[in-house]
Amino acid sequence: MVSKSFLRVFFVVVIGLSSIGLAYGYTLSATNDTFESHLTNQGVANPQHQAVEPRDNVTVIATDSNSWRGEASSGPRARAELVAFNPDGNILYYNDSHTRYWDVDPVPETRTTVEYMFADHLEPSSCPDTSNFTQRRVDEEVWNEYKDARSTNACTRNGYERVNLTTGEVTRIWSETTPGKEATRYHDADRLNETHLAVADIYLDRAFIVNTTSGQTEWTWNASSAFPRETGGPYPEDWTHINDIEVLEDGRLMVSARNQDRVVFLNRSGLIDGWTLGKEDDYSLLYEQHNPDYIPTEHGGPAILVGDSENNRVVEYQRTGNRWEQSWVWRDARMQWPRDADRLPNGHTLITDSNGNRVFEVDEQGEVVWSVNIAFPYEAERLGTGDESTGGPSATEVNLDSQTGSLSDRVLIFTKQFIPGKYLNGLMYITPVWMGFLEVLELAAFLTGCLLWAGVEGVWRWLS
């Protein structure tokens, strides 16, 4: 029988080692330079101070937040930001006026002008009493079905804005309001032409094209025409979670249905058969992905580079005949819920690691050559390199090396597989920024050790 002394020593060792690990992680994080260290409550402390390592061209980053209605707090994730870094590493532009910032696209024939999606949570008193169903091209009964599934104590203004990063001039292009705040925030819109946007409608499980001058929705595709309701998430609360749309050069639309683990291709008639990437619950292909980028034929495609979020990796698929085949993958132990990756013209890849709290660039051999620690980034764009990955080569074209981490990385990656991705990422969403996966394990060991020791001591006292 195990003695009391042995168990007490065991608990002391477990609690002591986990405490040391947590202290080391916190100390290491405190000594690392982060973008947030350059901020005050009023914004950027010194725009002329070098905040990141120099890099060619301007780098723009949009960050998500976990704030309720955009009110800043002491936590770095409570403040969503749109930030741009000059090539010399100082801060060109900063704005934190919205509750969320999402997709960012460069404006053609400009040097430092971008367009982006944003979301603002509004108090009930600011929410519209009625909706123009005809203008939105939606049946009133369908609208009410979705509305009844959302919270009534807030609504969300989804908008698309243009900003000149040099002058700071912001122009509102288009916006509309949706009920609730969960699974109602549009993540992406893409320019079709000067007056029309293609929008990923996360709220009504559809894609639509809107005239930004009149506000009229002129075309829609409903996911219900392609997927049975038994797939994906709960209907209608968060069924498809359509989170990305890309207008291709030939007029097709590429759409990410996150909860169906699929990327689909559309034309004006609907779903294009034979082009879908991914299968329902086949997590070896995709697992609740974000921001797929299309690499065209002239750059070695067709290929799709995508943040395979719940698999904690960035992966690329090459179109071979009538099939998609994996051609490249990048991951390390720190990577946690990546939500964007852009292939640059030089063959490098710019990666946005949301719960890893970083944006970084890897070269053709998969080595990290530039990075910035920034809380909860959603998307990054390197200006002057084309929109997303349209200017970069496919992995097959330039024979990129995949990266799956060092031996210690692979051990931690293997350990992560025993914790469902949704639960782990949900936990990472609320833990402090300095806590990575290893620190979460150490915290679990510390709390478990304390509780078990207290329980065992209580049993011994009761028996005595």
Short mmCIF file of C-alpha atoms in Angstrom, two decimals:
data_model
loop_
_atom_site.label_atom_id
_atom_site.label_comp_id
_atom_site.label_asym_id
_atom_site.label_seq_id
_atom_site.Cartn_x
_atom_site.Cartn_y
_atom_site.Cartn_z
CA MET A 1 0.00 0.00 0.00
CA VAL A 2 1.27 3.48 -0.89
CA SER A 3 2.29 5.44 2.21
CA LYS A 4 1.01 8.88 3.13
CA SER A 5 4.53 10.28 2.93
CA PHE A 6 5.00 9.01 -0.60
CA LEU A 7 1.71 10.52 -1.80
CA ARG A 8 2.52 13.85 -0.15
CA VAL A 9 5.93 13.94 -1.84
CA PHE A 10 4.28 13.03 -5.15
CA PHE A 11 1.78 15.87 -4.87
CA VAL A 12 4.50 18.32 -3.86
CA VAL A 13 6.54 17.34 -6.94
CA VAL A 14 3.54 17.62 -9.33
CA ILE A 15 2.41 20.97 -7.92
CA GLY A 16 5.98 22.28 -7.71
CA LEU A 17 6.96 21.34 -11.25
CA SER A 18 3.74 22.68 -12.74
CA SER A 19 4.19 25.93 -10.78
CA ILE A 20 7.74 26.30 -12.06
CA GLY A 21 6.53 25.65 -15.62
CA LEU A 22 3.80 28.26 -15.33
CA ALA A 23 6.20 30.81 -13.84
CA TYR A 24 8.72 30.15 -16.61
CA GLY A 25 6.05 30.54 -19.29
CA TYR A 26 4.84 33.80 -17.80
CA THR A 27 8.37 35.17 -17.42
CA LEU A 28 9.34 34.15 -20.96
CA SER A 29 6.21 35.82 -22.33
CA ALA A 30 6.94 38.99 -20.37
CA THR A 31 10.40 39.24 -21.92
CA ASN A 32 9.12 38.68 -25.47
CA ASP A 33 8.34 41.79 -27.45
CA THR A 34 4.64 42.02 -28.32
CA PHE A 35 2.70 44.52 -30.37
CA GLU A 36 0.55 45.29 -27.32
CA SER A 37 3.64 46.55 -25.46
CA HIS A 38 3.63 49.50 -27.89
CA LEU A 39 0.07 50.53 -26.96
CA THR A 40 -1.51 52.69 -24.28
CA ASN A 41 -5.19 53.13 -23.47
CA GLN A 42 -5.19 55.93 -26.04
CA GLY A 43 -3.63 53.87 -28.82
CA VAL A 44 -0.06 53.71 -30.14
CA ALA A 45 2.49 55.06 -27.67
CA ASN A 46 5.05 56.14 -30.30
CA PRO A 47 4.26 55.54 -33.99
CA GLN A 48 7.90 56.25 -34.94
CA HIS A 49 9.25 53.51 -32.68
CA GLN A 50 10.15 50.25 -34.44
CA ALA A 51 7.50 47.74 -33.40
CA VAL A 52 8.45 44.79 -35.63
CA GLU A 53 11.42 43.62 -37.67
CA PRO A 54 11.74 45.36 -41.05
CA ARG A 55 10.17 43.62 -44.05
CA ASP A 56 9.56 44.50 -47.68
CA ASN A 57 6.27 46.35 -48.22
CA VAL A 58 3.51 47.26 -45.78
CA THR A 59 2.01 44.47 -43.63
CA VAL A 60 -1.62 44.88 -42.53
CA ILE A 61 -3.12 42.81 -39.70
CA ALA A 62 -6.76 42.60 -38.58
CA THR A 63 -7.39 41.23 -35.11
CA ASP A 64 -10.44 39.62 -33.58
CA SER A 65 -11.49 40.20 -29.96
CA ASN A 66 -13.54 38.60 -27.22
CA SER A 67 -15.13 41.86 -26.12
CA TRP A 68 -18.89 42.07 -25.67
CA ARG A 69 -19.68 45.43 -27.27
CA GLY A 70 -16.26 46.75 -28.13
CA GLU A 71 -15.41 48.21 -24.75
CA ALA A 72 -11.68 47.94 -24.14
CA SER A 73 -10.49 46.30 -20.95
CA SER A 74 -7.18 45.27 -19.46
CA GLY A 75 -7.05 42.05 -21.51
CA PRO A 76 -5.28 42.40 -24.89
CA ARG A 77 -7.91 40.25 -26.60
CA ALA A 78 -10.63 42.67 -25.58
CA ARG A 79 -9.51 45.21 -28.17
CA ALA A 80 -9.91 44.46 -31.89
CA GLU A 81 -7.46 46.31 -34.09
CA LEU A 82 -6.56 47.15 -37.65
CA VAL A 83 -2.84 47.83 -37.71
CA ALA A 84 -0.34 48.42 -40.53
CA PHE A 85 3.44 48.23 -40.26
CA ASN A 86 5.76 50.17 -42.53
CA PRO A 87 8.61 48.30 -44.26
CA ASP A 88 11.01 49.75 -41.66
CA GLY A 89 8.95 48.21 -38.84
CA ASN A 90 7.26 51.26 -37.35
CA ILE A 91 3.48 51.64 -37.15
CA LEU A 92 1.92 53.25 -40.21
CA TYR A 93 -1.74 53.00 -39.10
CA TYR A 94 -3.77 51.92 -36.08
CA ASN A 95 -7.53 51.81 -35.43
CA ASP A 96 -9.48 50.03 -32.70
CA SER A 97 -12.89 51.68 -33.15
CA HIS A 98 -14.80 48.50 -34.14
CA THR A 99 -15.77 45.44 -32.12
CA ARG A 100 -14.24 43.06 -34.67
CA TYR A 101 -12.01 43.36 -37.73
CA TRP A 102 -12.11 40.58 -40.30
CA ASP A 103 -10.92 40.16 -43.88
CA VAL A 104 -8.60 42.78 -45.43
CA ASP A 105 -8.04 43.27 -49.18
CA PRO A 106 -5.75 45.70 -51.01
CA VAL A 107 -7.40 48.19 -53.35
CA PRO A 108 -5.99 47.74 -56.88
CA GLU A 109 -3.81 50.51 -58.30
CA THR A 110 -3.17 52.01 -54.87
CA ARG A 111 -0.09 51.71 -52.68
CA THR A 112 -1.47 51.89 -49.15
CA THR A 113 -5.27 51.69 -49.41
CA VAL A 114 -7.21 48.64 -48.22
CA GLU A 115 -10.82 47.56 -47.75
CA TYR A 116 -11.97 45.45 -44.84
CA MET A 117 -14.97 43.88 -43.13
CA PHE A 118 -15.86 44.94 -39.61
CA ALA A 119 -18.55 44.13 -37.06
CA ASP A 120 -19.96 46.30 -34.27
CA HIS A 121 -22.19 44.97 -31.49
CA LEU A 122 -25.05 47.35 -30.79
CA GLU A 123 -27.29 47.88 -27.77
CA PRO A 124 -30.94 46.82 -28.27
CA SER A 125 -32.01 50.47 -28.41
CA SER A 126 -29.81 50.94 -31.50
CA CYS A 127 -31.14 47.88 -33.32
CA PRO A 128 -33.69 48.40 -36.14
CA ASP A 129 -37.27 47.35 -35.44
CA THR A 130 -37.88 46.08 -38.97
CA SER A 131 -35.86 44.66 -41.84
CA ASN A 132 -36.29 45.28 -45.55
CA PHE A 133 -36.87 41.71 -46.71
CA THR A 134 -37.27 42.68 -50.35
CA GLN A 135 -34.01 44.59 -50.37
CA ARG A 136 -32.23 41.73 -48.65
CA ARG A 137 -33.86 39.19 -51.00
CA VAL A 138 -35.02 36.94 -48.17
CA ASP A 139 -38.39 35.49 -47.25
CA GLU A 140 -39.82 37.01 -44.08
CA GLU A 141 -40.63 33.59 -42.62
CA VAL A 142 -37.03 32.43 -43.13
CA TRP A 143 -35.69 35.64 -41.60
CA ASN A 144 -37.85 35.23 -38.50
CA GLU A 145 -36.82 31.58 -38.15
CA TYR A 146 -33.17 32.66 -37.96
CA LYS A 147 -33.91 35.71 -35.84
CA ASP A 148 -35.79 33.68 -33.23
CA ALA A 149 -32.69 31.50 -32.80
CA ARG A 150 -30.50 34.51 -31.89
CA SER A 151 -30.13 36.52 -28.72
CA THR A 152 -32.45 39.52 -28.49
CA ASN A 153 -30.21 41.61 -26.21
CA ALA A 154 -27.94 42.85 -29.01
CA CYS A 155 -27.58 43.13 -32.76
CA THR A 156 -24.58 43.45 -35.07
CA ARG A 157 -23.74 46.07 -37.65
CA ASN A 158 -21.71 44.39 -40.40
CA GLY A 159 -19.83 46.78 -42.64
CA TYR A 160 -17.28 47.21 -45.37
CA GLU A 161 -14.92 50.18 -45.26
CA ARG A 162 -12.01 51.60 -47.23
CA VAL A 163 -9.05 53.28 -45.54
CA ASN A 164 -6.03 55.11 -46.86
CA LEU A 165 -3.41 53.91 -44.40
CA THR A 166 -1.19 56.91 -45.08
CA THR A 167 -3.75 59.68 -44.58
CA GLY A 168 -6.08 57.78 -42.23
CA GLU A 169 -9.14 58.71 -44.32
CA VAL A 170 -11.92 56.12 -43.83
CA THR A 171 -14.88 55.71 -46.22
CA ARG A 172 -17.91 53.57 -45.41
CA ILE A 173 -18.80 51.53 -48.52
CA TRP A 174 -21.74 49.48 -47.26
CA SER A 175 -23.28 48.08 -44.09
CA GLU A 176 -26.33 46.23 -42.82
CA THR A 177 -27.52 44.97 -39.44
CA THR A 178 -28.24 41.41 -38.33
CA PRO A 179 -29.92 40.18 -35.12
CA GLY A 180 -27.84 38.88 -32.21
CA LYS A 181 -24.07 38.69 -32.01
CA GLU A 182 -23.10 35.00 -32.20
CA ALA A 183 -22.85 33.48 -35.69
CA THR A 184 -24.24 36.69 -37.16
CA ARG A 185 -21.03 38.66 -37.86
CA TYR A 186 -20.10 38.68 -41.54
CA HIS A 187 -16.41 37.76 -41.80
CA ASP A 188 -15.76 38.48 -45.47
CA ALA A 189 -16.82 40.35 -48.57
CA ASP A 190 -14.94 40.50 -51.87
CA ARG A 191 -15.08 43.08 -54.63
CA LEU A 192 -16.97 41.97 -57.75
CA ASN A 193 -16.67 45.39 -59.38
CA GLU A 194 -16.75 49.05 -58.40
CA THR A 195 -20.39 48.90 -57.27
CA HIS A 196 -20.94 45.29 -56.16
CA LEU A 197 -19.67 43.06 -53.37
CA ALA A 198 -19.89 39.30 -52.95
CA VAL A 199 -20.67 38.64 -49.26
CA ALA A 200 -20.27 35.55 -47.07
CA ASP A 201 -23.54 35.57 -45.11
CA ILE A 202 -22.78 33.71 -41.89
CA TYR A 203 -26.20 34.65 -40.50
CA LEU A 204 -28.54 33.23 -43.19
CA ASP A 205 -26.21 30.45 -44.39
CA ARG A 206 -25.77 31.84 -47.87
CA ALA A 207 -23.64 33.90 -50.23
CA PHE A 208 -25.05 37.00 -51.88
CA ILE A 209 -24.12 39.83 -54.21
CA VAL A 210 -25.13 43.32 -53.13
CA ASN A 211 -25.21 46.63 -54.98
CA THR A 212 -23.39 48.94 -52.58
CA THR A 213 -24.96 52.02 -54.15
CA SER A 214 -28.58 50.98 -53.71
CA GLY A 215 -28.15 48.41 -50.92
CA GLN A 216 -30.16 45.91 -53.00
CA THR A 217 -29.20 42.24 -52.86
CA GLU A 218 -29.21 41.12 -56.49
CA TRP A 219 -28.24 37.42 -56.29
CA THR A 220 -28.16 34.74 -53.61
CA TRP A 221 -27.02 31.17 -53.18
CA ASN A 222 -28.47 29.29 -50.23
CA ALA A 223 -26.46 26.50 -48.61
CA SER A 224 -29.70 24.56 -48.17
CA SER A 225 -29.58 23.87 -51.91
CA ALA A 226 -26.34 21.90 -51.43
CA PHE A 227 -26.31 20.52 -47.88
CA PRO A 228 -28.92 18.63 -45.83
CA ARG A 229 -29.71 20.19 -42.46
CA GLU A 230 -28.32 17.15 -40.65
CA THR A 231 -24.79 18.25 -41.62
CA GLY A 232 -22.71 20.92 -39.92
CA GLY A 233 -23.76 22.74 -36.78
CA PRO A 234 -27.18 23.27 -35.19
CA TYR A 235 -29.78 24.69 -37.55
CA PRO A 236 -30.50 27.58 -37.69
CA GLU A 237 -28.36 28.84 -34.80
CA ASP A 238 -24.99 28.20 -36.45
CA TRP A 239 -25.49 25.73 -39.26
CA THR A 240 -22.84 26.37 -41.93
CA HIS A 241 -20.83 29.26 -40.45
CA ILE A 242 -19.98 30.51 -43.94
CA ASN A 243 -16.89 32.57 -43.17
CA ASP A 244 -15.15 33.37 -46.46
CA ILE A 245 -15.85 34.21 -50.08
CA GLU A 246 -13.44 34.86 -52.94
CA VAL A 247 -14.27 36.17 -56.41
CA LEU A 248 -12.11 34.32 -58.94
CA GLU A 249 -10.84 35.82 -62.19
CA ASP A 250 -13.23 33.70 -64.27
CA GLY A 251 -16.26 34.92 -62.29
CA ARG A 252 -16.68 31.86 -60.08
CA LEU A 253 -17.06 32.24 -56.33
CA MET A 254 -15.13 30.13 -53.83
CA VAL A 255 -16.96 29.84 -50.50
CA SER A 256 -15.91 28.34 -47.16
CA ALA A 257 -18.66 26.44 -45.30
CA ARG A 258 -16.77 25.99 -42.04
CA ASN A 259 -19.14 23.73 -40.15
CA GLN A 260 -19.44 21.38 -43.15
CA ASP A 261 -15.62 21.17 -43.40
CA ARG A 262 -15.85 22.09 -47.05
CA VAL A 263 -14.79 24.69 -49.60
CA VAL A 264 -17.25 24.93 -52.49
CA PHE A 265 -17.21 26.62 -55.89
CA LEU A 266 -20.23 28.48 -57.28
CA ASN A 267 -21.37 30.11 -60.46
CA ARG A 268 -24.57 32.10 -60.96
CA SER A 269 -26.47 28.81 -61.43
CA GLY A 270 -25.31 27.42 -58.08
CA LEU A 271 -22.91 24.74 -56.87
CA ILE A 272 -20.30 23.51 -59.37
CA ASP A 273 -20.15 19.72 -59.09
CA GLY A 274 -16.79 18.01 -58.78
CA TRP A 275 -14.86 21.00 -57.38
CA THR A 276 -15.70 20.76 -53.67
CA LEU A 277 -12.72 20.36 -51.33
CA GLY A 278 -13.41 18.44 -48.12
CA LYS A 279 -16.05 16.09 -46.77
CA GLU A 280 -18.41 16.22 -43.82
CA ASP A 281 -16.51 15.16 -40.68
CA ASP A 282 -13.51 13.83 -42.68
CA TYR A 283 -11.07 15.71 -40.52
CA SER A 284 -8.03 14.33 -42.31
CA LEU A 285 -8.86 16.76 -45.14
CA LEU A 286 -10.24 19.85 -43.42
CA TYR A 287 -11.60 20.57 -39.96
CA GLU A 288 -13.57 23.82 -39.67
CA GLN A 289 -11.31 25.84 -41.95
CA HIS A 290 -10.92 29.59 -42.46
CA ASN A 291 -9.84 31.85 -45.32
CA PRO A 292 -9.12 29.47 -48.22
CA ASP A 293 -7.05 31.18 -50.93
CA TYR A 294 -7.21 30.17 -54.59
CA ILE A 295 -3.93 29.96 -56.51
CA PRO A 296 -4.67 30.22 -60.25
CA THR A 297 -3.36 28.08 -63.11
CA GLU A 298 -0.82 30.68 -64.25
CA HIS A 299 0.95 30.33 -60.89
CA GLY A 300 0.97 26.53 -60.79
CA GLY A 301 -2.63 25.97 -59.70
CA PRO A 302 -5.41 25.32 -59.44
CA ALA A 303 -4.50 25.04 -55.77
CA ILE A 304 -6.10 26.04 -52.46
CA LEU A 305 -4.07 27.28 -49.49
CA VAL A 306 -6.16 27.22 -46.32
CA GLY A 307 -6.01 27.69 -42.57
CA ASP A 308 -7.08 24.23 -41.38
CA SER A 309 -8.07 25.67 -38.05
CA GLU A 310 -9.16 22.81 -35.79
CA ASN A 311 -6.31 20.65 -37.17
CA ASN A 312 -3.89 23.40 -36.07
CA ARG A 313 -2.11 23.51 -39.40
CA VAL A 314 -1.89 25.36 -42.69
CA VAL A 315 -2.40 23.04 -45.65
CA GLU A 316 -2.42 23.29 -49.43
CA TYR A 317 -4.28 21.12 -51.94
CA GLN A 318 -3.37 20.83 -55.61
CA ARG A 319 -5.96 20.10 -58.28
CA THR A 320 -4.84 16.94 -60.08
CA GLY A 321 -7.28 15.80 -62.77
CA ASN A 322 -10.65 15.81 -61.02
CA ARG A 323 -9.26 15.48 -57.49
CA TRP A 324 -7.70 17.61 -54.76
CA GLU A 325 -4.44 16.18 -53.40
CA GLN A 326 -2.47 17.51 -50.44
CA SER A 327 0.73 19.17 -51.66
CA TRP A 328 2.06 21.09 -48.63
CA VAL A 329 1.57 21.45 -44.89
CA TRP A 330 3.07 23.63 -42.15
CA ARG A 331 2.66 23.31 -38.39
CA ASP A 332 4.59 23.52 -35.14
CA ALA A 333 3.74 22.99 -31.47
CA ARG A 334 2.77 26.62 -30.90
CA MET A 335 0.30 26.76 -33.77
CA GLN A 336 -3.24 26.93 -32.42
CA TRP A 337 -6.28 27.70 -34.58
CA PRO A 338 -4.63 29.33 -37.63
CA ARG A 339 -7.18 31.31 -39.62
CA ASP A 340 -5.29 32.68 -42.61
CA ALA A 341 -2.32 31.99 -44.88
CA ASP A 342 -1.19 33.94 -47.95
CA ARG A 343 1.35 32.72 -50.50
CA LEU A 344 3.69 35.56 -51.46
CA PRO A 345 5.26 35.97 -54.93
CA ASN A 346 8.70 34.90 -53.62
CA GLY A 347 7.33 31.54 -52.45
CA HIS A 348 7.14 32.54 -48.80
CA THR A 349 3.91 32.09 -46.83
CA LEU A 350 2.42 34.68 -44.47
CA ILE A 351 0.53 32.84 -41.71
CA THR A 352 -1.97 34.15 -39.15
CA ASP A 353 -2.01 31.98 -36.01
CA SER A 354 -5.01 33.19 -33.99
CA ASN A 355 -4.70 31.36 -30.68
CA GLY A 356 -0.92 31.26 -31.12
CA ASN A 357 -1.16 35.07 -30.94
CA ARG A 358 1.25 35.71 -33.81
CA VAL A 359 1.60 36.49 -37.50
CA PHE A 360 4.71 35.11 -39.15
CA GLU A 361 6.34 34.44 -42.50
CA VAL A 362 8.03 31.18 -43.53
CA ASP A 363 10.40 30.73 -46.45
CA GLU A 364 10.52 27.98 -49.10
CA GLN A 365 12.20 25.61 -46.64
CA GLY A 366 9.55 26.24 -43.98
CA GLU A 367 11.82 28.31 -41.73
CA VAL A 368 10.34 31.31 -39.90
CA VAL A 369 12.00 34.46 -41.30
CA TRP A 370 9.74 37.18 -39.83
CA SER A 371 7.16 37.32 -37.05
CA VAL A 372 5.19 39.59 -34.75
CA ASN A 373 3.52 38.59 -31.48
CA ILE A 374 0.03 40.10 -31.57
CA ALA A 375 -3.10 39.11 -29.65
CA PHE A 376 -5.76 37.11 -31.50
CA PRO A 377 -5.06 38.03 -35.15
CA TYR A 378 -7.64 37.06 -37.75
CA GLU A 379 -6.01 37.94 -41.07
CA ALA A 380 -2.85 39.48 -42.49
CA GLU A 381 -2.08 41.01 -45.86
CA ARG A 382 1.30 41.99 -47.34
CA LEU A 383 0.62 44.90 -49.68
CA GLY A 384 2.23 44.92 -53.12
CA THR A 385 2.08 41.12 -53.43
CA GLY A 386 -1.41 40.74 -54.92
CA ASP A 387 -4.72 40.05 -53.20
CA GLU A 388 -4.31 37.17 -50.74
CA SER A 389 -2.50 34.35 -52.62
CA THR A 390 -3.31 35.34 -56.21
CA GLY A 391 0.26 36.60 -56.82
CA GLY A 392 2.08 33.64 -55.26
CA PRO A 393 3.08 30.25 -56.70
CA SER A 394 1.61 26.94 -55.68
CA ALA A 395 3.69 24.65 -53.48
CA THR A 396 3.95 22.21 -56.40
CA GLU A 397 5.18 24.93 -58.75
CA VAL A 398 8.20 25.84 -56.60
CA ASN A 399 8.58 22.55 -54.70
CA LEU A 400 8.03 23.97 -51.21
CA ASP A 401 9.19 21.95 -48.21
CA SER A 402 6.54 20.93 -45.72
CA GLN A 403 7.19 21.47 -42.01
CA THR A 404 5.69 19.36 -39.23
CA GLY A 405 7.91 20.56 -36.37
CA SER A 406 10.84 19.23 -34.37
CA LEU A 407 10.68 16.05 -32.31
CA SER A 408 9.53 17.98 -29.23
CA ASP A 409 6.94 19.77 -31.40
CA ARG A 410 5.59 16.47 -32.66
CA VAL A 411 5.26 15.15 -29.10
CA LEU A 412 3.13 18.16 -28.12
CA ILE A 413 1.17 17.96 -31.37
CA PHE A 414 0.45 14.30 -30.65
CA THR A 415 -0.69 15.21 -27.12
CA LYS A 416 -3.08 17.84 -28.50
CA GLN A 417 -4.94 15.14 -30.41
CA PHE A 418 -6.34 13.77 -27.14
CA ILE A 419 -8.16 17.04 -26.45
CA PRO A 420 -11.03 17.86 -28.86
CA GLY A 421 -10.01 20.91 -30.86
CA LYS A 422 -13.19 22.86 -30.13
CA TYR A 423 -12.74 22.51 -26.37
CA LEU A 424 -9.03 23.33 -26.46
CA ASN A 425 -9.54 26.37 -28.66
CA GLY A 426 -12.47 27.47 -26.52
CA LEU A 427 -10.20 27.30 -23.49
CA MET A 428 -7.42 29.18 -25.31
CA TYR A 429 -9.99 31.83 -26.23
CA ILE A 430 -10.46 32.82 -22.57
CA THR A 431 -7.01 32.15 -21.09
CA PRO A 432 -4.37 34.91 -20.87
CA VAL A 433 -2.34 35.53 -24.01
CA TRP A 434 0.89 34.30 -22.39
CA MET A 435 -0.56 30.81 -21.91
CA GLY A 436 0.15 28.39 -24.73
CA PHE A 437 -0.80 24.72 -24.92
CA LEU A 438 2.03 23.67 -22.60
CA GLU A 439 1.01 26.24 -19.97
CA VAL A 440 -2.59 25.01 -20.19
CA LEU A 441 -1.36 21.47 -19.45
CA GLU A 442 0.72 22.75 -16.54
CA LEU A 443 -2.26 24.68 -15.15
CA ALA A 444 -4.38 21.52 -15.42
CA ALA A 445 -1.69 19.54 -13.58
CA PHE A 446 -1.43 22.21 -10.88
CA LEU A 447 -5.18 22.39 -10.25
CA THR A 448 -5.63 18.61 -10.42
CA GLY A 449 -2.75 18.09 -8.00
CA CYS A 450 -4.15 20.62 -5.53
CA LEU A 451 -7.66 19.18 -5.65
CA LEU A 452 -6.53 15.55 -5.35
CA TRP A 453 -4.18 16.34 -2.48
CA ALA A 454 -6.92 18.21 -0.62
CA GLY A 455 -9.32 15.33 -1.27
CA VAL A 456 -6.88 12.67 -0.09
CA GLU A 457 -6.05 14.63 3.08
CA GLY A 458 -9.77 14.98 3.74
CA VAL A 459 -10.32 11.22 3.38
CA TRP A 460 -7.42 10.49 5.73
CA ARG A 461 -8.84 12.81 8.39
CA TRP A 462 -12.29 11.27 8.05
CA LEU A 463 -10.89 7.73 8.42
CA SER A 464 -8.87 8.69 11.45
#
